[in-house]
Amino acid sequence: MSALRVLARERSGPARIPVDVAVDVEALARSGREVVAVMRVDGTAPLEGISLQEVATHARAWRARGVRVRGIELDHDCATAALADYADWLARERTALGEMALSITALPTWSTSPALARLVSVPDGIVLQVHAVRAPTLFTPEEARGFTEAWARATGRPFLVALPTYRVRLREGTRLSAEPRDVARFLAGLRERPVEGVAGIIWFRLGHRGDPDAWSLPTLAAVVRGESLAPRLVPRLVDAGGGTLDIVIENTGRVDAEAPARLSLSGNLEVLDGVGGYSPQGTSLVARMPPRLRVGERRVIGFVRGTEVTLAAP
């Protein structure tokens, strides 16, 4: 990865409430990587009264503290009908930035707008977002390919493609996930049949242990390297003492994976119970929504007491 994009400033919600994001600037400086300072402005709000200087100020301050700042980026997912006004605003703001490099994120739905040519002529770089474009889909390789080809035809200039590494839960409870295999298939397609204009890939977002809804770093690395993404989930019984056996699932593969929905046991079972979303059904543990285990993660999903107990699952 040649650079990090770091959220520095938000204008949140229709009220455009300003939010400065807490950033470990010293860590960015120590990383030695180039950094792009990002400002996100809610797409439903007009841009009047907002300035790119809000994020440029952060970028200059980071640079003064030793961060290799490459430039700034605006993430503003406005409606296609508002694109002409967005282009006018962006042109005014671009002039005031001086030599600071500017990029913007872009939606595939903008590709049919008559205002697109003017908009993409303003910034130094474009990042095309091909995920979470049309609800309720988060990402499919076929749709992403179509978005990318349409954008290339519409703009005729280099651009980056932003790919997802996360999952979300909709308000009604539906879970949407960017599956590593799907994203890897899109990348393989790009390698086999390149799209003119695609200058690189951006990953949204960089996972860490505190973010259970983003891919683990080993998963991201496996996708980037084109490695096998076959899941490897190992169930086992672990002696917990006092005649109790914990029922454990461990992800020993190279990719995050969903645990099995059912684990069956055999033997003379005296007590069987589940935890973490699993519950007993006869001689099985069943989960309506199995957990996703990160690479290397080990999770207890239940316990059992009895004799000659073995796992016969999944």
PDB file of C-alpha atoms in Angstrom:
ATOM      1  CA  MET A   1       0.000   0.000   0.000  1.00  0.00           C
ATOM      2  CA  SER A   2       1.546   3.243  -1.121  1.00  0.00           C
ATOM      3  CA  ALA A   3      -0.595   5.626   0.936  1.00  0.00           C
ATOM      4  CA  LEU A   4      -3.169   5.843   3.699  1.00  0.00           C
ATOM      5  CA  ARG A   5      -6.376   7.814   3.510  1.00  0.00           C
ATOM      6  CA  VAL A   6      -7.241   9.116   6.948  1.00  0.00           C
ATOM      7  CA  LEU A   7     -10.508  10.760   7.929  1.00  0.00           C
ATOM      8  CA  ALA A   8      -9.690  14.130   9.471  1.00  0.00           C
ATOM      9  CA  ARG A   9     -12.882  16.132   9.312  1.00  0.00           C
ATOM     10  CA  GLU A  10     -16.599  15.489   8.930  1.00  0.00           C
ATOM     11  CA  ARG A  11     -19.647  17.581   8.262  1.00  0.00           C
ATOM     12  CA  SER A  12     -22.161  15.194   9.693  1.00  0.00           C
ATOM     13  CA  GLY A  13     -25.836  14.861   8.860  1.00  0.00           C
ATOM     14  CA  PRO A  14     -28.224  17.275   7.176  1.00  0.00           C
ATOM     15  CA  ALA A  15     -27.240  19.922   9.751  1.00  0.00           C
ATOM     16  CA  ARG A  16     -23.603  19.592   8.611  1.00  0.00           C
ATOM     17  CA  ILE A  17     -22.310  19.492  12.163  1.00  0.00           C
ATOM     18  CA  PRO A  18     -18.512  19.924  12.077  1.00  0.00           C
ATOM     19  CA  VAL A  19     -16.554  17.059  13.630  1.00  0.00           C
ATOM     20  CA  ASP A  20     -12.788  16.888  13.970  1.00  0.00           C
ATOM     21  CA  VAL A  21     -11.663  13.274  14.113  1.00  0.00           C
ATOM     22  CA  ALA A  22      -9.091  12.237  16.715  1.00  0.00           C
ATOM     23  CA  VAL A  23      -6.026  11.108  14.771  1.00  0.00           C
ATOM     24  CA  ASP A  24      -2.770   9.677  16.097  1.00  0.00           C
ATOM     25  CA  VAL A  25      -0.564  12.021  14.110  1.00  0.00           C
ATOM     26  CA  GLU A  26       2.635  10.691  15.660  1.00  0.00           C
ATOM     27  CA  ALA A  27       1.764   7.180  14.482  1.00  0.00           C
ATOM     28  CA  LEU A  28       1.165   8.482  10.964  1.00  0.00           C
ATOM     29  CA  ALA A  29       4.548  10.189  11.006  1.00  0.00           C
ATOM     30  CA  ARG A  30       6.252   7.030  12.288  1.00  0.00           C
ATOM     31  CA  SER A  31       4.642   4.924   9.576  1.00  0.00           C
ATOM     32  CA  GLY A  32       6.602   6.790   6.928  1.00  0.00           C
ATOM     33  CA  ARG A  33       3.728   6.299   4.490  1.00  0.00           C
ATOM     34  CA  GLU A  34       2.177   9.002   2.404  1.00  0.00           C
ATOM     35  CA  VAL A  35      -1.138  10.197   3.824  1.00  0.00           C
ATOM     36  CA  VAL A  36      -4.211  11.783   2.292  1.00  0.00           C
ATOM     37  CA  ALA A  37      -6.354  13.786   4.720  1.00  0.00           C
ATOM     38  CA  VAL A  38     -10.035  13.135   4.050  1.00  0.00           C
ATOM     39  CA  MET A  39     -13.087  15.285   4.707  1.00  0.00           C
ATOM     40  CA  ARG A  40     -16.523  13.690   4.499  1.00  0.00           C
ATOM     41  CA  VAL A  41     -19.578  15.858   3.910  1.00  0.00           C
ATOM     42  CA  ASP A  42     -23.049  14.366   4.070  1.00  0.00           C
ATOM     43  CA  GLY A  43     -24.357  14.032   0.531  1.00  0.00           C
ATOM     44  CA  THR A  44     -27.822  15.284   1.389  1.00  0.00           C
ATOM     45  CA  ALA A  45     -26.518  18.661   2.537  1.00  0.00           C
ATOM     46  CA  PRO A  46     -25.605  21.630   0.327  1.00  0.00           C
ATOM     47  CA  LEU A  47     -21.978  22.759   0.343  1.00  0.00           C
ATOM     48  CA  GLU A  48     -22.493  26.464   0.904  1.00  0.00           C
ATOM     49  CA  GLY A  49     -20.726  27.568   4.052  1.00  0.00           C
ATOM     50  CA  ILE A  50     -18.288  24.649   3.899  1.00  0.00           C
ATOM     51  CA  SER A  51     -14.664  25.021   2.829  1.00  0.00           C
ATOM     52  CA  LEU A  52     -11.904  22.603   1.923  1.00  0.00           C
ATOM     53  CA  GLN A  53      -9.680  24.736   4.117  1.00  0.00           C
ATOM     54  CA  GLU A  54     -11.269  22.859   7.021  1.00  0.00           C
ATOM     55  CA  VAL A  55      -9.362  19.727   6.057  1.00  0.00           C
ATOM     56  CA  ALA A  56      -6.393  21.518   4.459  1.00  0.00           C
ATOM     57  CA  THR A  57      -5.661  23.058   7.851  1.00  0.00           C
ATOM     58  CA  HIS A  58      -5.336  19.572   9.327  1.00  0.00           C
ATOM     59  CA  ALA A  59      -3.181  18.421   6.426  1.00  0.00           C
ATOM     60  CA  ARG A  60      -0.761  21.306   6.867  1.00  0.00           C
ATOM     61  CA  ALA A  61      -0.589  20.714  10.620  1.00  0.00           C
ATOM     62  CA  TRP A  62       0.154  17.012  10.065  1.00  0.00           C
ATOM     63  CA  ARG A  63       2.865  17.903   7.573  1.00  0.00           C
ATOM     64  CA  ALA A  64       4.451  20.255  10.099  1.00  0.00           C
ATOM     65  CA  ARG A  65       4.609  17.313  12.545  1.00  0.00           C
ATOM     66  CA  GLY A  66       6.451  15.069  10.127  1.00  0.00           C
ATOM     67  CA  VAL A  67       3.645  13.311   8.251  1.00  0.00           C
ATOM     68  CA  ARG A  68       4.231  12.767   4.528  1.00  0.00           C
ATOM     69  CA  VAL A  69       1.007  14.430   3.410  1.00  0.00           C
ATOM     70  CA  ARG A  70       0.207  13.700  -0.222  1.00  0.00           C
ATOM     71  CA  GLY A  71      -2.917  15.864  -0.367  1.00  0.00           C
ATOM     72  CA  ILE A  72      -6.543  16.084   0.677  1.00  0.00           C
ATOM     73  CA  GLU A  73      -9.673  14.261  -0.448  1.00  0.00           C
ATOM     74  CA  LEU A  74     -13.353  15.123  -0.314  1.00  0.00           C
ATOM     75  CA  ASP A  75     -15.967  12.415   0.157  1.00  0.00           C
ATOM     76  CA  HIS A  76     -19.298  13.962  -0.809  1.00  0.00           C
ATOM     77  CA  ASP A  77     -21.863  11.527  -2.213  1.00  0.00           C
ATOM     78  CA  CYS A  78     -24.355  14.031  -3.541  1.00  0.00           C
ATOM     79  CA  ALA A  79     -27.286  13.292  -5.813  1.00  0.00           C
ATOM     80  CA  THR A  80     -26.599  13.268  -9.540  1.00  0.00           C
ATOM     81  CA  ALA A  81     -28.962  16.229  -9.953  1.00  0.00           C
ATOM     82  CA  ALA A  82     -26.697  18.300  -7.681  1.00  0.00           C
ATOM     83  CA  LEU A  83     -23.526  17.594  -9.640  1.00  0.00           C
ATOM     84  CA  ALA A  84     -23.396  20.910 -11.504  1.00  0.00           C
ATOM     85  CA  ASP A  85     -23.548  22.876  -8.255  1.00  0.00           C
ATOM     86  CA  TYR A  86     -20.926  20.564  -6.781  1.00  0.00           C
ATOM     87  CA  ALA A  87     -18.600  21.218  -9.730  1.00  0.00           C
ATOM     88  CA  ASP A  88     -18.987  24.998  -9.343  1.00  0.00           C
ATOM     89  CA  TRP A  89     -18.260  24.840  -5.632  1.00  0.00           C
ATOM     90  CA  LEU A  90     -15.291  22.537  -6.137  1.00  0.00           C
ATOM     91  CA  ALA A  91     -13.739  24.821  -8.764  1.00  0.00           C
ATOM     92  CA  ARG A  92     -13.916  27.779  -6.372  1.00  0.00           C
ATOM     93  CA  GLU A  93     -12.403  25.787  -3.529  1.00  0.00           C
ATOM     94  CA  ARG A  94      -9.688  24.294  -5.736  1.00  0.00           C
ATOM     95  CA  THR A  95      -8.317  27.741  -6.539  1.00  0.00           C
ATOM     96  CA  ALA A  96      -7.869  28.533  -2.862  1.00  0.00           C
ATOM     97  CA  LEU A  97      -5.921  25.335  -2.146  1.00  0.00           C
ATOM     98  CA  GLY A  98      -2.785  26.401  -3.955  1.00  0.00           C
ATOM     99  CA  GLU A  99      -0.372  23.524  -4.538  1.00  0.00           C
ATOM    100  CA  MET A 100      -2.162  21.103  -2.235  1.00  0.00           C
ATOM    101  CA  ALA A 101      -3.231  18.059  -4.288  1.00  0.00           C
ATOM    102  CA  LEU A 102      -6.976  17.403  -4.314  1.00  0.00           C
ATOM    103  CA  SER A 103      -8.901  14.214  -5.012  1.00  0.00           C
ATOM    104  CA  ILE A 104     -12.583  13.409  -4.670  1.00  0.00           C
ATOM    105  CA  THR A 105     -14.605  10.245  -4.328  1.00  0.00           C
ATOM    106  CA  ALA A 106     -17.175   9.586  -7.040  1.00  0.00           C
ATOM    107  CA  LEU A 107     -20.319   7.526  -7.480  1.00  0.00           C
ATOM    108  CA  PRO A 108     -20.935   5.389 -10.586  1.00  0.00           C
ATOM    109  CA  THR A 109     -24.419   6.882 -10.853  1.00  0.00           C
ATOM    110  CA  TRP A 110     -22.814  10.200 -11.829  1.00  0.00           C
ATOM    111  CA  SER A 111     -21.487   8.756 -15.088  1.00  0.00           C
ATOM    112  CA  THR A 112     -24.558   9.835 -17.097  1.00  0.00           C
ATOM    113  CA  SER A 113     -24.620  13.423 -15.858  1.00  0.00           C
ATOM    114  CA  PRO A 114     -23.907  16.267 -18.324  1.00  0.00           C
ATOM    115  CA  ALA A 115     -22.010  17.961 -15.476  1.00  0.00           C
ATOM    116  CA  LEU A 116     -19.558  15.066 -15.058  1.00  0.00           C
ATOM    117  CA  ALA A 117     -16.904  16.336 -17.475  1.00  0.00           C
ATOM    118  CA  ARG A 118     -16.681  19.657 -15.668  1.00  0.00           C
ATOM    119  CA  LEU A 119     -16.563  18.010 -12.247  1.00  0.00           C
ATOM    120  CA  VAL A 120     -13.763  15.544 -13.034  1.00  0.00           C
ATOM    121  CA  SER A 121     -11.687  18.308 -14.647  1.00  0.00           C
ATOM    122  CA  VAL A 122     -11.295  20.100 -11.314  1.00  0.00           C
ATOM    123  CA  PRO A 123      -9.488  17.692  -8.935  1.00  0.00           C
ATOM    124  CA  ASP A 124      -6.119  16.033  -9.439  1.00  0.00           C
ATOM    125  CA  GLY A 125      -7.508  12.575  -8.780  1.00  0.00           C
ATOM    126  CA  ILE A 126     -10.743  10.576  -8.751  1.00  0.00           C
ATOM    127  CA  VAL A 127     -11.663   7.609  -6.552  1.00  0.00           C
ATOM    128  CA  LEU A 128     -14.593   5.612  -7.931  1.00  0.00           C
ATOM    129  CA  GLN A 129     -16.651   3.919  -5.235  1.00  0.00           C
ATOM    130  CA  VAL A 130     -18.081   0.627  -6.514  1.00  0.00           C
ATOM    131  CA  HIS A 131     -19.570  -0.571  -3.224  1.00  0.00           C
ATOM    132  CA  ALA A 132     -22.789   0.359  -1.406  1.00  0.00           C
ATOM    133  CA  VAL A 133     -24.081   2.094  -4.519  1.00  0.00           C
ATOM    134  CA  ARG A 134     -27.530   0.570  -4.808  1.00  0.00           C
ATOM    135  CA  ALA A 135     -29.376  -0.750  -1.779  1.00  0.00           C
ATOM    136  CA  PRO A 136     -29.699  -3.438  -0.667  1.00  0.00           C
ATOM    137  CA  THR A 137     -26.534  -4.666  -2.420  1.00  0.00           C
ATOM    138  CA  LEU A 138     -23.133  -3.980  -0.910  1.00  0.00           C
ATOM    139  CA  PHE A 139     -20.884  -5.464  -3.592  1.00  0.00           C
ATOM    140  CA  THR A 140     -21.006  -7.855  -6.507  1.00  0.00           C
ATOM    141  CA  PRO A 141     -18.090  -8.326  -8.929  1.00  0.00           C
ATOM    142  CA  GLU A 142     -20.395  -8.130 -11.940  1.00  0.00           C
ATOM    143  CA  GLU A 143     -21.923  -4.830 -10.885  1.00  0.00           C
ATOM    144  CA  ALA A 144     -18.525  -3.397  -9.922  1.00  0.00           C
ATOM    145  CA  ARG A 145     -17.132  -4.342 -13.330  1.00  0.00           C
ATOM    146  CA  GLY A 146     -20.036  -2.607 -15.034  1.00  0.00           C
ATOM    147  CA  PHE A 147     -19.587   0.502 -12.918  1.00  0.00           C
ATOM    148  CA  THR A 148     -15.872   0.614 -13.690  1.00  0.00           C
ATOM    149  CA  GLU A 149     -16.282   0.197 -17.437  1.00  0.00           C
ATOM    150  CA  ALA A 150     -19.063   2.801 -17.605  1.00  0.00           C
ATOM    151  CA  TRP A 151     -16.976   5.306 -15.651  1.00  0.00           C
ATOM    152  CA  ALA A 152     -13.963   4.766 -17.892  1.00  0.00           C
ATOM    153  CA  ARG A 153     -16.067   5.398 -20.993  1.00  0.00           C
ATOM    154  CA  ALA A 154     -17.681   8.491 -19.481  1.00  0.00           C
ATOM    155  CA  THR A 155     -14.552  10.248 -18.224  1.00  0.00           C
ATOM    156  CA  GLY A 156     -11.597   9.069 -20.318  1.00  0.00           C
ATOM    157  CA  ARG A 157      -9.101   9.871 -17.575  1.00  0.00           C
ATOM    158  CA  PRO A 158      -7.228   7.811 -14.965  1.00  0.00           C
ATOM    159  CA  PHE A 159      -9.001   6.924 -11.730  1.00  0.00           C
ATOM    160  CA  LEU A 160      -8.693   4.697  -8.685  1.00  0.00           C
ATOM    161  CA  VAL A 161     -11.275   2.090  -7.712  1.00  0.00           C
ATOM    162  CA  ALA A 162     -12.363   1.824  -4.074  1.00  0.00           C
ATOM    163  CA  LEU A 163     -13.199  -1.729  -2.973  1.00  0.00           C
ATOM    164  CA  PRO A 164     -14.957  -2.780   0.251  1.00  0.00           C
ATOM    165  CA  THR A 165     -13.535  -4.807   3.119  1.00  0.00           C
ATOM    166  CA  TYR A 166     -16.470  -4.514   5.508  1.00  0.00           C
ATOM    167  CA  ARG A 167     -19.978  -5.622   6.328  1.00  0.00           C
ATOM    168  CA  VAL A 168     -22.967  -3.700   7.591  1.00  0.00           C
ATOM    169  CA  ARG A 169     -26.288  -4.390   9.244  1.00  0.00           C
ATOM    170  CA  LEU A 170     -29.320  -2.629   7.811  1.00  0.00           C
ATOM    171  CA  ARG A 171     -31.923  -1.077  10.072  1.00  0.00           C
ATOM    172  CA  GLU A 172     -34.262  -4.043   9.705  1.00  0.00           C
ATOM    173  CA  GLY A 173     -31.448  -6.381  10.717  1.00  0.00           C
ATOM    174  CA  THR A 174     -30.305  -7.678   7.333  1.00  0.00           C
ATOM    175  CA  ARG A 175     -26.557  -8.215   7.157  1.00  0.00           C
ATOM    176  CA  LEU A 176     -24.635  -7.262   4.043  1.00  0.00           C
ATOM    177  CA  SER A 177     -21.055  -8.370   3.611  1.00  0.00           C
ATOM    178  CA  ALA A 178     -18.304  -7.750   1.096  1.00  0.00           C
ATOM    179  CA  GLU A 179     -17.129 -11.317   0.658  1.00  0.00           C
ATOM    180  CA  PRO A 180     -13.387 -11.761   0.043  1.00  0.00           C
ATOM    181  CA  ARG A 181     -14.062 -14.269  -2.760  1.00  0.00           C
ATOM    182  CA  ASP A 182     -16.286 -11.777  -4.602  1.00  0.00           C
ATOM    183  CA  VAL A 183     -13.750  -8.976  -4.332  1.00  0.00           C
ATOM    184  CA  ALA A 184     -10.951 -11.324  -5.371  1.00  0.00           C
ATOM    185  CA  ARG A 185     -12.995 -12.327  -8.429  1.00  0.00           C
ATOM    186  CA  PHE A 186     -13.350  -8.682  -9.433  1.00  0.00           C
ATOM    187  CA  LEU A 187      -9.584  -8.189  -9.089  1.00  0.00           C
ATOM    188  CA  ALA A 188      -8.857 -11.322 -11.110  1.00  0.00           C
ATOM    189  CA  GLY A 189     -11.134  -9.980 -13.834  1.00  0.00           C
ATOM    190  CA  LEU A 190      -9.232  -6.702 -13.874  1.00  0.00           C
ATOM    191  CA  ARG A 191      -5.945  -8.559 -14.245  1.00  0.00           C
ATOM    192  CA  GLU A 192      -7.290 -10.703 -17.068  1.00  0.00           C
ATOM    193  CA  ARG A 193      -9.176  -7.917 -18.863  1.00  0.00           C
ATOM    194  CA  PRO A 194      -7.838  -4.524 -17.708  1.00  0.00           C
ATOM    195  CA  VAL A 195     -10.118  -1.509 -17.906  1.00  0.00           C
ATOM    196  CA  GLU A 196      -8.401   1.450 -19.478  1.00  0.00           C
ATOM    197  CA  GLY A 197      -8.033   4.264 -16.979  1.00  0.00           C
ATOM    198  CA  VAL A 198      -7.905   2.151 -13.805  1.00  0.00           C
ATOM    199  CA  ALA A 199      -4.748   3.392 -12.110  1.00  0.00           C
ATOM    200  CA  GLY A 200      -4.973   1.488  -8.839  1.00  0.00           C
ATOM    201  CA  ILE A 201      -7.061   0.124  -5.983  1.00  0.00           C
ATOM    202  CA  ILE A 202      -8.088   1.683  -2.687  1.00  0.00           C
ATOM    203  CA  TRP A 203      -9.353  -0.437   0.197  1.00  0.00           C
ATOM    204  CA  PHE A 204     -12.182   0.711   2.405  1.00  0.00           C
ATOM    205  CA  ARG A 205     -11.536   0.145   5.181  1.00  0.00           C
ATOM    206  CA  LEU A 206      -8.305  -0.974   6.909  1.00  0.00           C
ATOM    207  CA  GLY A 207      -9.325  -3.473   9.578  1.00  0.00           C
ATOM    208  CA  HIS A 208      -8.046  -3.803  13.124  1.00  0.00           C
ATOM    209  CA  ARG A 209      -8.914  -5.907  16.186  1.00  0.00           C
ATOM    210  CA  GLY A 210     -11.398  -3.345  17.446  1.00  0.00           C
ATOM    211  CA  ASP A 211     -13.400  -3.356  14.220  1.00  0.00           C
ATOM    212  CA  PRO A 212     -15.252  -6.688  13.965  1.00  0.00           C
ATOM    213  CA  ASP A 213     -17.086  -5.583  10.824  1.00  0.00           C
ATOM    214  CA  ALA A 214     -13.953  -5.133   8.709  1.00  0.00           C
ATOM    215  CA  TRP A 215     -11.742  -7.839   7.229  1.00  0.00           C
ATOM    216  CA  SER A 216      -8.716  -8.847   9.239  1.00  0.00           C
ATOM    217  CA  LEU A 217      -5.357  -7.787   7.820  1.00  0.00           C
ATOM    218  CA  PRO A 218      -4.439 -11.420   6.890  1.00  0.00           C
ATOM    219  CA  THR A 219      -7.663 -11.635   4.875  1.00  0.00           C
ATOM    220  CA  LEU A 220      -6.913  -8.397   3.041  1.00  0.00           C
ATOM    221  CA  ALA A 221      -3.366  -9.577   2.370  1.00  0.00           C
ATOM    222  CA  ALA A 222      -4.628 -12.902   0.972  1.00  0.00           C
ATOM    223  CA  VAL A 223      -7.008 -11.106  -1.412  1.00  0.00           C
ATOM    224  CA  VAL A 224      -4.353  -8.641  -2.560  1.00  0.00           C
ATOM    225  CA  ARG A 225      -1.847 -11.461  -3.198  1.00  0.00           C
ATOM    226  CA  GLY A 226      -4.389 -13.638  -4.991  1.00  0.00           C
ATOM    227  CA  GLU A 227      -3.935 -16.487  -2.493  1.00  0.00           C
ATOM    228  CA  SER A 228      -6.362 -19.319  -1.814  1.00  0.00           C
ATOM    229  CA  LEU A 229      -9.404 -18.122   0.117  1.00  0.00           C
ATOM    230  CA  ALA A 230     -10.653 -21.550   1.157  1.00  0.00           C
ATOM    231  CA  PRO A 231     -11.942 -21.278   4.742  1.00  0.00           C
ATOM    232  CA  ARG A 232     -10.550 -23.586   7.402  1.00  0.00           C
ATOM    233  CA  LEU A 233     -12.645 -23.768  10.554  1.00  0.00           C
ATOM    234  CA  VAL A 234     -11.647 -26.442  13.040  1.00  0.00           C
ATOM    235  CA  PRO A 235     -14.142 -27.556  15.733  1.00  0.00           C
ATOM    236  CA  ARG A 236     -12.795 -29.326  18.784  1.00  0.00           C
ATOM    237  CA  LEU A 237     -13.634 -30.357  22.323  1.00  0.00           C
ATOM    238  CA  VAL A 238     -11.461 -28.865  25.049  1.00  0.00           C
ATOM    239  CA  ASP A 239     -11.327 -30.191  28.602  1.00  0.00           C
ATOM    240  CA  ALA A 240     -12.623 -27.404  30.889  1.00  0.00           C
ATOM    241  CA  GLY A 241     -12.288 -29.482  34.066  1.00  0.00           C
ATOM    242  CA  GLY A 242     -14.931 -31.046  36.294  1.00  0.00           C
ATOM    243  CA  GLY A 243     -16.125 -33.365  33.567  1.00  0.00           C
ATOM    244  CA  THR A 244     -17.058 -30.480  31.248  1.00  0.00           C
ATOM    245  CA  LEU A 245     -15.890 -30.140  27.670  1.00  0.00           C
ATOM    246  CA  ASP A 246     -15.939 -26.748  25.973  1.00  0.00           C
ATOM    247  CA  ILE A 247     -17.045 -26.816  22.332  1.00  0.00           C
ATOM    248  CA  VAL A 248     -14.624 -24.617  20.448  1.00  0.00           C
ATOM    249  CA  ILE A 249     -14.315 -23.390  16.870  1.00  0.00           C
ATOM    250  CA  GLU A 250     -10.994 -22.026  15.612  1.00  0.00           C
ATOM    251  CA  ASN A 251     -10.244 -20.312  12.330  1.00  0.00           C
ATOM    252  CA  THR A 252      -6.893 -21.758  11.234  1.00  0.00           C
ATOM    253  CA  GLY A 253      -7.119 -20.572   7.633  1.00  0.00           C
ATOM    254  CA  ARG A 254      -5.960 -17.453   5.805  1.00  0.00           C
ATOM    255  CA  VAL A 255      -9.335 -15.783   5.488  1.00  0.00           C
ATOM    256  CA  ASP A 256     -12.094 -14.640   7.835  1.00  0.00           C
ATOM    257  CA  ALA A 257     -15.011 -17.050   7.607  1.00  0.00           C
ATOM    258  CA  GLU A 258     -18.466 -17.672   8.972  1.00  0.00           C
ATOM    259  CA  ALA A 259     -18.708 -20.450  11.550  1.00  0.00           C
ATOM    260  CA  PRO A 260     -20.956 -23.424  10.748  1.00  0.00           C
ATOM    261  CA  ALA A 261     -24.634 -23.004  11.552  1.00  0.00           C
ATOM    262  CA  ARG A 262     -24.794 -26.503  13.046  1.00  0.00           C
ATOM    263  CA  LEU A 263     -22.382 -28.650  15.022  1.00  0.00           C
ATOM    264  CA  SER A 264     -23.460 -32.195  15.824  1.00  0.00           C
ATOM    265  CA  LEU A 265     -22.190 -34.379  18.638  1.00  0.00           C
ATOM    266  CA  SER A 266     -22.395 -38.057  19.406  1.00  0.00           C
ATOM    267  CA  GLY A 267     -21.959 -40.167  22.523  1.00  0.00           C
ATOM    268  CA  ASN A 268     -23.782 -40.309  25.831  1.00  0.00           C
ATOM    269  CA  LEU A 269     -24.699 -36.662  26.334  1.00  0.00           C
ATOM    270  CA  GLU A 270     -25.836 -35.681  29.822  1.00  0.00           C
ATOM    271  CA  VAL A 271     -25.760 -31.886  29.423  1.00  0.00           C
ATOM    272  CA  LEU A 272     -25.452 -29.796  26.258  1.00  0.00           C
ATOM    273  CA  ASP A 273     -25.761 -26.022  26.026  1.00  0.00           C
ATOM    274  CA  GLY A 274     -24.622 -23.226  23.754  1.00  0.00           C
ATOM    275  CA  VAL A 275     -23.323 -19.680  24.089  1.00  0.00           C
ATOM    276  CA  GLY A 276     -22.650 -16.796  21.736  1.00  0.00           C
ATOM    277  CA  GLY A 277     -25.769 -17.314  19.643  1.00  0.00           C
ATOM    278  CA  TYR A 278     -25.727 -21.130  19.626  1.00  0.00           C
ATOM    279  CA  SER A 279     -28.448 -23.185  21.309  1.00  0.00           C
ATOM    280  CA  PRO A 280     -28.995 -26.945  21.679  1.00  0.00           C
ATOM    281  CA  GLN A 281     -31.312 -28.872  19.375  1.00  0.00           C
ATOM    282  CA  GLY A 282     -31.208 -32.566  20.210  1.00  0.00           C
ATOM    283  CA  THR A 283     -27.547 -33.569  19.941  1.00  0.00           C
ATOM    284  CA  SER A 284     -26.593 -30.476  17.940  1.00  0.00           C
ATOM    285  CA  LEU A 285     -25.708 -26.848  18.567  1.00  0.00           C
ATOM    286  CA  VAL A 286     -27.472 -24.545  16.132  1.00  0.00           C
ATOM    287  CA  ALA A 287     -27.030 -20.836  15.401  1.00  0.00           C
ATOM    288  CA  ARG A 288     -29.545 -18.819  13.405  1.00  0.00           C
ATOM    289  CA  MET A 289     -26.837 -16.223  12.677  1.00  0.00           C
ATOM    290  CA  PRO A 290     -23.422 -17.910  12.971  1.00  0.00           C
ATOM    291  CA  PRO A 291     -20.544 -15.650  14.007  1.00  0.00           C
ATOM    292  CA  ARG A 292     -17.774 -14.662  11.622  1.00  0.00           C
ATOM    293  CA  LEU A 293     -14.351 -15.652  12.913  1.00  0.00           C
ATOM    294  CA  ARG A 294     -11.296 -13.630  12.008  1.00  0.00           C
ATOM    295  CA  VAL A 295      -8.104 -15.376  10.995  1.00  0.00           C
ATOM    296  CA  GLY A 296      -6.624 -16.989  14.108  1.00  0.00           C
ATOM    297  CA  GLU A 297      -9.734 -16.397  16.211  1.00  0.00           C
ATOM    298  CA  ARG A 298     -10.831 -19.092  18.631  1.00  0.00           C
ATOM    299  CA  ARG A 299     -14.327 -19.027  20.108  1.00  0.00           C
ATOM    300  CA  VAL A 300     -16.192 -21.134  22.682  1.00  0.00           C
ATOM    301  CA  ILE A 301     -19.738 -21.779  21.424  1.00  0.00           C
ATOM    302  CA  GLY A 302     -20.982 -24.193  24.074  1.00  0.00           C
ATOM    303  CA  PHE A 303     -20.203 -26.945  26.517  1.00  0.00           C
ATOM    304  CA  VAL A 304     -21.111 -30.583  27.007  1.00  0.00           C
ATOM    305  CA  ARG A 305     -20.945 -33.229  29.712  1.00  0.00           C
ATOM    306  CA  GLY A 306     -21.170 -36.954  29.142  1.00  0.00           C
ATOM    307  CA  THR A 307     -19.167 -39.975  28.148  1.00  0.00           C
ATOM    308  CA  GLU A 308     -17.609 -41.009  24.846  1.00  0.00           C
ATOM    309  CA  VAL A 309     -18.508 -37.576  23.466  1.00  0.00           C
ATOM    310  CA  THR A 310     -17.202 -36.721  20.012  1.00  0.00           C
ATOM    311  CA  LEU A 311     -17.840 -34.004  17.483  1.00  0.00           C
ATOM    312  CA  ALA A 312     -19.343 -35.176  14.226  1.00  0.00           C
ATOM    313  CA  ALA A 313     -19.610 -31.838  12.510  1.00  0.00           C
ATOM    314  CA  PRO A 314     -20.283 -29.825  10.603  1.00  0.00           C
TER     315      PRO A 314
END
